[in-house]
Amino acid sequence: MTLKSIFIKGFRNLKELKLDFDPNVSLFAFTGKNGQGKTNLLEALYIASLSKSFRTSKNEDLIGFEEDFCRIQLTLSHSERSEESPPKGESLEVIVTRNPLEKALKVNGVRKSATDFIGHLPLVFFSPDDISELEFSPSSRRRYLNVLLSQLDRDYLETLLRYNHLLQQRNALLRQIRDGKSKEEELDPWDEQLTALGITLITKRALLIESLYPLVNRFYKAFSGGIDELNLGYVKSAEAERLGEKLAAHHARDIATGVTNIGPHRDDLSFLFNEHDMQSF
């Protein structure tokens, strides 16, 4: 898949911008003075891929100060082609209006949900700030896993959304039990549903990390020139086959804290240097 062009209107400080990309060039760099919109351009690409920003959760922040709406449109060319037919094209579009405050996601002009929109433009985003986040924040490391898998596997994205929705409902019930408004046995059906979804998330994450093992180690050796090994580890709060059992065993703690303490939402990604956890050494 190749990015052919991007059109931006009313997005942050980019009043109107149209860029065409040479399909024969594989690397592009955006240069300019501070405040000219380089990061905004990258943010627009991110939104066109993942439907939301990496900088804000408020859609109104995306619209320029003097604008009523913003629009991001990308045209893509799929690399698969034959001698008889040209490469297929595709259009991705994100429109955010100020009044009423709405966001529309479109593929080839047809409005789509976020789950049907994500995955059309696979994207990896990395910024200098991510170095400290990956070192200190388990939630950031989980986010990388979730973003990657959500683009590769629509079933994972749908399962993740359902899991997070059920998790919020279970946490609300925990607080009701703690306040004496509900009973502990009411957790059983929520545990059952959360377990089924959690097993899918844990299994797919484990398979992804296993597939990344040889790539991470090979690329690290290529640029380090050494014999040391860099690998990934998946730190689970519970093994998939024991998730339901551990959820039930932690009822008392969950009720006391008002949150669910076991599950894939508590898992982590570790970086291992010669089998030693780099966060500790």
Short mmCIF file of C-alpha atoms in Angstrom, two decimals, residues 167 169-179 182-195 242-263 265:
data_model
loop_
_atom_site.label_atom_id
_atom_site.label_comp_id
_atom_site.label_asym_id
_atom_site.label_seq_id
_atom_site.Cartn_x
_atom_site.Cartn_y
_atom_site.Cartn_z
CA LEU A 167 -14.69 -3.80 32.48
CA GLN A 169 -19.55 -2.08 34.05
CA ARG A 170 -17.85 -4.59 36.37
CA ASN A 171 -15.94 -1.79 38.11
CA ALA A 172 -19.18 0.13 38.65
CA LEU A 173 -20.73 -3.00 40.19
CA LEU A 174 -17.70 -3.44 42.47
CA ARG A 175 -18.23 0.04 43.88
CA GLN A 176 -21.93 -0.68 44.41
CA ILE A 177 -21.03 -3.85 46.34
CA ARG A 178 -18.50 -1.91 48.39
CA ASP A 179 -21.20 0.65 49.22
CA SER A 182 -25.35 -4.87 45.54
CA LYS A 183 -24.19 -8.38 46.48
CA GLU A 184 -20.94 -10.17 45.65
CA GLU A 185 -22.65 -13.05 43.81
CA GLU A 186 -23.75 -10.54 41.16
CA LEU A 187 -20.14 -10.54 39.94
CA ASP A 188 -20.34 -14.12 38.62
CA PRO A 189 -21.93 -13.39 35.20
CA TRP A 190 -19.57 -10.44 34.68
CA ASP A 191 -16.59 -12.64 35.54
CA GLU A 192 -17.74 -15.21 32.97
CA GLN A 193 -18.09 -12.67 30.16
CA LEU A 194 -14.85 -10.87 31.03
CA THR A 195 -12.98 -14.18 31.11
CA ARG A 242 -6.58 -19.41 34.89
CA LEU A 243 -8.15 -16.00 34.27
CA GLY A 244 -11.63 -16.94 35.51
CA GLU A 245 -10.21 -18.62 38.60
CA LYS A 246 -8.06 -15.60 39.49
CA LEU A 247 -10.90 -13.14 38.92
CA ALA A 248 -13.01 -15.05 41.43
CA ALA A 249 -10.14 -15.31 43.90
CA HIS A 250 -9.63 -11.53 43.87
CA HIS A 251 -13.22 -10.52 44.61
CA ALA A 252 -12.39 -9.17 48.06
CA ARG A 253 -9.52 -7.03 46.80
CA ASP A 254 -11.51 -5.80 43.81
CA ILE A 255 -14.43 -4.79 46.00
CA ALA A 256 -12.14 -2.98 48.43
CA THR A 257 -10.41 -1.01 45.65
CA GLY A 258 -13.46 -0.60 43.40
CA VAL A 259 -11.54 -1.76 40.32
CA THR A 260 -10.69 -5.04 38.60
CA ASN A 261 -7.09 -5.94 39.46
CA ILE A 262 -6.69 -9.02 37.25
CA GLY A 263 -6.92 -9.28 33.47
CA HIS A 265 -5.86 -4.55 31.12
#
